[in-house]
mmCIF file of C-alpha atoms and ligand atoms in Angstrom:
data_model
loop_
_atom_site.group_PDB
_atom_site.id
_atom_site.type_symbol
_atom_site.label_atom_id
_atom_site.label_comp_id
_atom_site.label_asym_id
_atom_site.label_seq_id
_atom_site.Cartn_x
_atom_site.Cartn_y
_atom_site.Cartn_z
ATOM 1 C CA UNK M 1 -11.716 -3.330 9.828
ATOM 2 C CA UNK M 2 -11.145 -1.715 13.197
ATOM 3 C CA UNK M 3 -8.412 0.906 13.465
ATOM 4 C CA UNK M 4 -5.145 0.187 15.210
ATOM 5 C CA UNK M 5 -1.687 1.655 14.965
ATOM 6 C CA UNK M 6 0.321 -1.513 15.579
ATOM 7 C CA UNK M 7 2.834 -2.493 12.895
ATOM 8 C CA UNK M 8 1.249 -4.307 9.950
ATOM 9 C CA UNK M 9 3.211 -6.037 7.204
ATOM 10 C CA UNK M 10 1.616 -5.841 3.756
ATOM 11 C CA UNK M 11 3.459 -7.992 1.205
ATOM 12 C CA UNK M 12 3.182 -6.653 -2.329
ATOM 13 C CA UNK M 13 2.177 -9.367 -4.781
ATOM 14 C CA UNK M 14 4.116 -7.443 -7.421
ATOM 15 C CA UNK M 15 6.972 -9.741 -6.350
ATOM 16 C CA UNK M 16 4.835 -12.921 -6.476
ATOM 17 C CA UNK M 17 4.707 -15.539 -9.237
ATOM 18 C CA UNK M 18 2.332 -13.893 -11.748
ATOM 19 C CA UNK M 19 1.132 -17.304 -12.933
ATOM 20 C CA UNK M 20 0.071 -18.314 -9.411
ATOM 21 C CA UNK M 21 -1.504 -15.386 -7.561
ATOM 22 C CA UNK M 22 -4.138 -17.354 -5.640
ATOM 23 C CA UNK M 23 -1.632 -19.748 -4.100
ATOM 24 C CA UNK M 24 0.870 -16.942 -3.454
ATOM 25 C CA UNK M 25 -1.757 -14.909 -1.548
ATOM 26 C CA UNK M 26 -2.679 -17.959 0.528
ATOM 27 C CA UNK M 27 1.005 -18.626 1.224
ATOM 28 C CA UNK M 28 1.850 -15.103 2.459
ATOM 29 C CA UNK M 29 -1.242 -15.016 4.673
ATOM 30 C CA UNK M 30 -0.398 -18.431 6.153
ATOM 31 C CA UNK M 31 3.094 -17.067 6.784
ATOM 32 C CA UNK M 32 1.899 -14.056 8.767
ATOM 33 C CA UNK M 33 1.002 -11.238 6.370
ATOM 34 C CA UNK M 34 -1.405 -8.740 7.954
ATOM 35 C CA UNK M 35 -2.632 -7.210 4.692
ATOM 36 C CA UNK M 36 -2.206 -8.051 1.009
ATOM 37 C CA UNK M 37 -0.925 -5.121 -1.093
ATOM 38 C CA UNK M 38 -2.044 -5.134 -4.737
ATOM 39 C CA UNK M 39 -0.142 -2.839 -7.122
ATOM 40 C CA UNK M 40 -2.210 -1.711 -10.116
ATOM 41 C CA UNK M 41 -0.137 -0.015 -12.830
ATOM 42 C CA UNK M 42 -1.358 1.376 -16.133
ATOM 43 C CA UNK M 43 1.759 1.963 -18.254
ATOM 44 C CA UNK M 44 0.819 5.660 -18.325
ATOM 45 C CA UNK M 45 0.952 7.112 -14.805
ATOM 46 C CA UNK M 46 3.911 4.781 -14.215
ATOM 47 C CA UNK M 47 6.137 3.122 -16.823
ATOM 48 C CA UNK M 48 4.953 -0.415 -16.063
ATOM 49 C CA UNK M 49 1.723 -2.362 -16.485
ATOM 50 C CA UNK M 50 0.329 -5.029 -14.123
ATOM 51 C CA UNK M 51 -3.361 -5.916 -13.964
ATOM 52 C CA UNK M 52 -6.810 -4.403 -13.725
ATOM 53 C CA UNK M 53 -10.114 -4.883 -11.918
ATOM 54 C CA UNK M 54 -10.902 -8.316 -13.384
ATOM 55 C CA UNK M 55 -7.689 -9.753 -11.991
ATOM 56 C CA UNK M 56 -8.210 -8.004 -8.652
ATOM 57 C CA UNK M 57 -11.694 -9.525 -8.460
ATOM 58 C CA UNK M 58 -10.144 -12.951 -9.033
ATOM 59 C CA UNK M 59 -7.727 -12.352 -6.125
ATOM 60 C CA UNK M 60 -10.549 -11.461 -3.744
ATOM 61 C CA UNK M 61 -11.654 -14.955 -2.639
ATOM 62 C CA UNK M 62 -8.055 -15.794 -1.724
ATOM 63 C CA UNK M 63 -7.604 -12.761 0.554
ATOM 64 C CA UNK M 64 -8.799 -13.442 4.104
ATOM 65 C CA UNK M 65 -7.111 -10.384 5.650
ATOM 66 C CA UNK M 66 -7.324 -6.942 4.038
ATOM 67 C CA UNK M 67 -7.055 -6.301 0.308
ATOM 68 C CA UNK M 68 -5.096 -3.044 0.006
ATOM 69 C CA UNK M 69 -5.256 -1.865 -3.605
ATOM 70 C CA UNK M 70 -2.693 0.758 -4.676
ATOM 71 C CA UNK M 71 -3.694 2.432 -7.920
ATOM 72 C CA UNK M 72 -0.816 3.782 -9.976
ATOM 73 C CA UNK M 73 -3.160 4.839 -12.741
ATOM 74 C CA UNK M 74 -4.487 8.070 -14.241
ATOM 75 C CA UNK M 75 -7.296 8.872 -14.404
ATOM 76 C CA UNK M 76 -8.699 7.135 -11.289
ATOM 77 C CA UNK M 77 -12.326 8.224 -11.069
ATOM 78 C CA UNK M 78 -13.752 6.181 -13.980
ATOM 79 C CA UNK M 79 -12.455 2.963 -12.344
ATOM 80 C CA UNK M 80 -13.520 3.444 -8.706
ATOM 81 C CA UNK M 81 -16.744 1.464 -9.014
ATOM 82 C CA UNK M 82 -14.925 -1.386 -10.766
ATOM 83 C CA UNK M 83 -12.508 -1.748 -7.831
ATOM 84 C CA UNK M 84 -15.392 -1.622 -5.356
ATOM 85 C CA UNK M 85 -17.060 -4.370 -7.346
ATOM 86 C CA UNK M 86 -13.753 -6.264 -7.357
ATOM 87 C CA UNK M 87 -13.816 -6.251 -3.539
ATOM 88 C CA UNK M 88 -11.033 -3.825 -2.558
ATOM 89 C CA UNK M 89 -11.109 -3.009 1.167
ATOM 90 C CA UNK M 90 -8.802 -0.010 0.772
ATOM 91 C CA UNK M 91 -8.413 1.884 -2.493
ATOM 92 C CA UNK M 92 -5.454 4.269 -2.728
ATOM 93 C CA UNK M 93 -5.086 6.938 -5.399
ATOM 94 C CA UNK M 94 -2.061 9.146 -6.026
ATOM 95 C CA UNK M 95 -2.424 12.836 -5.334
ATOM 96 C CA UNK M 96 -0.401 13.386 -8.540
ATOM 97 C CA UNK M 97 -2.816 11.343 -10.678
ATOM 98 C CA UNK M 98 -5.291 14.112 -11.330
ATOM 99 C CA UNK M 99 -6.546 17.565 -10.381
ATOM 100 C CA UNK M 100 -9.378 16.422 -8.082
ATOM 101 C CA UNK M 101 -8.030 14.265 -5.243
ATOM 102 C CA UNK M 102 -10.741 15.648 -2.916
ATOM 103 C CA UNK M 103 -13.461 14.405 -5.252
ATOM 104 C CA UNK M 104 -11.668 11.097 -5.773
ATOM 105 C CA UNK M 105 -11.417 10.353 -2.037
ATOM 106 C CA UNK M 106 -15.095 11.227 -1.555
ATOM 107 C CA UNK M 107 -16.010 8.883 -4.412
ATOM 108 C CA UNK M 108 -13.928 6.018 -2.984
ATOM 109 C CA UNK M 109 -15.708 6.284 0.368
ATOM 110 C CA UNK M 110 -19.087 6.667 -1.316
ATOM 111 C CA UNK M 111 -18.399 3.383 -3.095
ATOM 112 C CA UNK M 112 -17.972 1.695 0.306
ATOM 113 C CA UNK M 113 -14.178 1.417 0.544
ATOM 114 C CA UNK M 114 -11.560 2.934 2.811
ATOM 115 C CA UNK M 115 -9.851 5.803 0.995
ATOM 116 C CA UNK M 116 -6.081 6.037 0.685
ATOM 117 C CA UNK M 117 -3.963 8.797 -0.786
ATOM 118 C CA UNK M 118 -0.399 8.208 -2.003
ATOM 119 C CA UNK M 119 2.455 10.713 -2.243
ATOM 120 C CA UNK M 120 5.370 10.307 -4.634
ATOM 121 C CA UNK M 121 8.824 11.064 -3.219
ATOM 122 C CA UNK M 122 8.826 14.534 -4.801
ATOM 123 C CA UNK M 123 5.435 15.528 -3.358
ATOM 124 C CA UNK M 124 5.313 17.348 -0.003
ATOM 125 C CA UNK M 125 3.261 16.200 2.990
ATOM 126 C CA UNK M 126 1.254 19.416 2.741
ATOM 127 C CA UNK M 127 -0.433 18.123 -0.425
ATOM 128 C CA UNK M 128 -2.872 16.227 1.834
ATOM 129 C CA UNK M 129 -3.526 19.036 4.355
ATOM 130 C CA UNK M 130 -7.049 19.657 3.106
ATOM 131 C CA UNK M 131 -8.154 16.055 2.600
ATOM 132 C CA UNK M 132 -7.207 14.548 5.969
ATOM 133 C CA UNK M 133 -10.848 14.162 7.005
ATOM 134 C CA UNK M 134 -11.567 12.232 3.793
ATOM 135 C CA UNK M 135 -8.610 9.878 4.222
ATOM 136 C CA UNK M 136 -8.133 6.534 5.970
ATOM 137 C CA UNK M 137 -4.544 5.907 4.858
ATOM 138 C CA UNK M 138 -1.628 7.972 3.581
ATOM 139 C CA UNK M 139 0.857 6.002 1.498
ATOM 140 C CA UNK M 140 4.337 7.537 1.534
ATOM 141 C CA UNK M 141 6.283 6.290 -1.465
ATOM 142 C CA UNK M 142 9.904 5.583 -0.625
ATOM 143 C CA UNK M 143 10.711 4.766 -4.267
ATOM 144 C CA UNK M 144 9.443 6.320 -7.481
ATOM 145 C CA UNK M 145 6.514 4.028 -8.259
ATOM 146 C CA UNK M 146 6.546 1.504 -11.074
ATOM 147 C CA UNK M 147 8.875 -1.307 -10.098
ATOM 148 C CA UNK M 148 9.725 -3.569 -7.204
ATOM 149 C CA UNK M 149 13.254 -4.021 -5.919
ATOM 150 C CA UNK M 150 14.332 -0.358 -6.006
ATOM 151 C CA UNK M 151 16.518 1.393 -3.463
ATOM 152 C CA UNK M 152 14.796 2.997 -0.444
ATOM 153 C CA UNK M 153 14.591 6.811 -0.549
ATOM 154 C CA UNK M 154 14.621 8.279 2.957
ATOM 155 C CA UNK M 155 11.281 9.994 3.580
ATOM 156 C CA UNK M 156 11.366 9.912 7.387
ATOM 157 C CA UNK M 157 11.064 13.710 7.651
ATOM 158 C CA UNK M 158 7.872 13.561 5.572
ATOM 159 C CA UNK M 159 6.504 10.752 7.740
ATOM 160 C CA UNK M 160 7.137 12.805 10.883
ATOM 161 C CA UNK M 161 5.365 15.809 9.382
ATOM 162 C CA UNK M 162 2.367 13.665 8.431
ATOM 163 C CA UNK M 163 2.252 12.068 11.885
ATOM 164 C CA UNK M 164 1.985 15.566 13.412
ATOM 165 C CA UNK M 165 -0.617 16.665 10.864
ATOM 166 C CA UNK M 166 -2.745 13.566 11.520
ATOM 167 C CA UNK M 167 -2.991 14.081 15.295
ATOM 168 C CA UNK M 168 -5.707 11.834 16.724
ATOM 169 C CA UNK M 169 -7.371 11.075 13.403
ATOM 170 C CA UNK M 170 -7.703 7.341 12.587
ATOM 171 C CA UNK M 171 -5.378 7.480 9.579
ATOM 172 C CA UNK M 172 -2.764 4.837 8.779
ATOM 173 C CA UNK M 173 0.665 5.851 7.497
ATOM 174 C CA UNK M 174 1.849 3.300 4.982
ATOM 175 C CA UNK M 175 5.383 3.073 3.563
ATOM 176 C CA UNK M 176 5.860 1.626 0.103
ATOM 177 C CA UNK M 177 9.173 0.840 -1.567
ATOM 178 C CA UNK M 178 12.498 -0.573 -0.452
ATOM 179 C CA UNK M 179 11.230 -1.711 2.951
ATOM 180 C CA UNK M 180 13.416 -4.385 4.532
ATOM 181 C CA UNK M 181 14.719 -5.109 8.056
ATOM 182 C CA UNK M 182 17.236 -2.266 7.713
ATOM 183 C CA UNK M 183 14.839 0.465 6.577
ATOM 184 C CA UNK M 184 11.708 -0.638 8.492
ATOM 185 C CA UNK M 185 12.914 0.692 11.885
ATOM 186 C CA UNK M 186 13.533 4.161 10.422
ATOM 187 C CA UNK M 187 9.993 4.603 9.176
ATOM 188 C CA UNK M 188 8.396 2.890 12.164
ATOM 189 C CA UNK M 189 10.243 5.288 14.486
ATOM 190 C CA UNK M 190 8.936 8.197 12.428
ATOM 191 C CA UNK M 191 5.328 7.041 12.900
ATOM 192 C CA UNK M 192 4.445 4.632 10.093
ATOM 193 C CA UNK M 193 2.284 1.604 10.933
ATOM 194 C CA UNK M 194 1.783 -0.220 7.588
ATOM 195 C CA UNK M 195 4.902 -1.511 5.873
ATOM 196 C CA UNK M 196 4.575 -2.702 2.289
ATOM 197 C CA UNK M 197 7.339 -5.039 1.164
ATOM 198 C CA UNK M 198 7.671 -6.924 -2.096
ATOM 199 C CA UNK M 199 11.145 -8.233 -2.752
ATOM 200 C CA UNK M 200 12.078 -8.384 0.943
ATOM 201 C CA UNK M 201 9.131 -10.750 1.612
ATOM 202 C CA UNK M 202 9.218 -12.960 -1.468
ATOM 203 C CA UNK M 203 12.971 -13.466 -1.768
ATOM 204 C CA UNK M 204 14.163 -16.991 -1.124
ATOM 205 C CA UNK M 205 10.701 -18.566 -0.998
ATOM 206 C CA UNK M 206 7.993 -19.968 -3.256
ATOM 207 C CA UNK M 207 4.555 -21.551 -3.016
ATOM 208 C CA UNK M 208 6.315 -24.912 -2.795
ATOM 209 C CA UNK M 209 8.669 -23.611 -0.094
ATOM 210 C CA UNK M 210 6.856 -20.779 1.713
ATOM 211 C CA UNK M 211 8.762 -20.832 5.035
ATOM 212 C CA UNK M 212 11.184 -18.082 3.873
ATOM 213 C CA UNK M 213 8.154 -15.785 3.393
ATOM 214 C CA UNK M 214 7.382 -16.240 7.091
ATOM 215 C CA UNK M 215 10.976 -15.660 8.150
ATOM 216 C CA UNK M 216 11.166 -12.544 5.975
ATOM 217 C CA UNK M 217 7.888 -11.142 7.365
ATOM 218 C CA UNK M 218 9.018 -11.795 10.941
ATOM 219 C CA UNK M 219 12.390 -10.158 10.322
ATOM 220 C CA UNK M 220 10.752 -6.951 9.032
ATOM 221 C CA UNK M 221 8.180 -6.909 11.844
ATOM 222 C CA UNK M 222 10.759 -7.510 14.581
ATOM 223 C CA UNK M 223 13.057 -4.814 13.203
ATOM 224 C CA UNK M 224 10.139 -2.344 13.037
ATOM 225 C CA UNK M 225 8.718 -3.138 16.462
ATOM 226 C CA UNK M 226 12.095 -2.877 18.208
ATOM 227 C CA UNK M 227 13.059 0.460 16.631
HETATM 228 C C1 DX5 F 1 6.222 0.255 -6.349
HETATM 229 C C2 DX5 F 1 5.088 -0.507 -5.704
HETATM 230 C C3 DX5 F 1 5.519 -1.229 -4.481
HETATM 231 C C4 DX5 F 1 6.557 -2.266 -4.738
HETATM 232 C C5 DX5 F 1 7.390 -2.472 -3.534
HETATM 233 O O1 DX5 F 1 5.762 0.944 -7.443
HETATM 234 O O2 DX5 F 1 4.045 0.358 -5.351
HETATM 235 O O3 DX5 F 1 4.431 -1.748 -3.759
HETATM 236 O O4 DX5 F 1 6.013 -3.488 -5.108
HETATM 237 O O5 DX5 F 1 8.402 -3.377 -3.874
HETATM 238 P P1 DX5 F 1 9.743 -3.472 -3.047
HETATM 239 O O6 DX5 F 1 9.381 -3.832 -1.642
HETATM 240 O O7 DX5 F 1 10.479 -4.560 -3.744
HETATM 241 O O8 DX5 F 1 10.419 -2.144 -3.140
HETATM 242 ZN ZN1 ZN F 2 2.409 -0.292 -3.863
#
């Protein structure tokens, strides 16, 4: 995975057909997805429950791009090795998920993955000031995590602050929640390069009729690139 700051669209399979993940992953990649975003929820850190490392391991052979695993779980540390074993390329933990984000990011890198840190809407950019050199990606939540299809919360000021804090460091800024062709230009202009989108990618399409996935991905990308 070489670093670049061009716009990347990362469909969230939270909006996919849960009985057909392999085919859904293949469909979004064939339709132009740059990364595949995998939302892990534990029913504790967030009020919803999705899947764990065994399912993520089963997704792995279907992902030809980048498997971007977003942990909405607490605690994180006991599960890091399981997600490495499952084949995550990027493993993102929430700064709010425990008292030791510095240790967590070190452990993610030590397990051979890129380390991401996520910030809930109520958490300031400054929460990552002292872990920037341990971080490959900062995920700015633009909804309160737990569900797809929620309304975008404007976090462009936070994105701008992070962009300045990052300087020349090879750190991606990812936006997660409520991204569509209307909101994508706002966050791209503020300095984000990875746009997660669930409902705005999967709406209107299916494995049997995947062309809308491609049209949806292109619409988000074009809106972001031409901000
Ligand atoms: C929210 C998840 C998101 C979510 C985005 O808790 O982390 O990745 O799937 O879904 P949309 O794009 O529908 O807001
Ligand atoms: Zn996510």
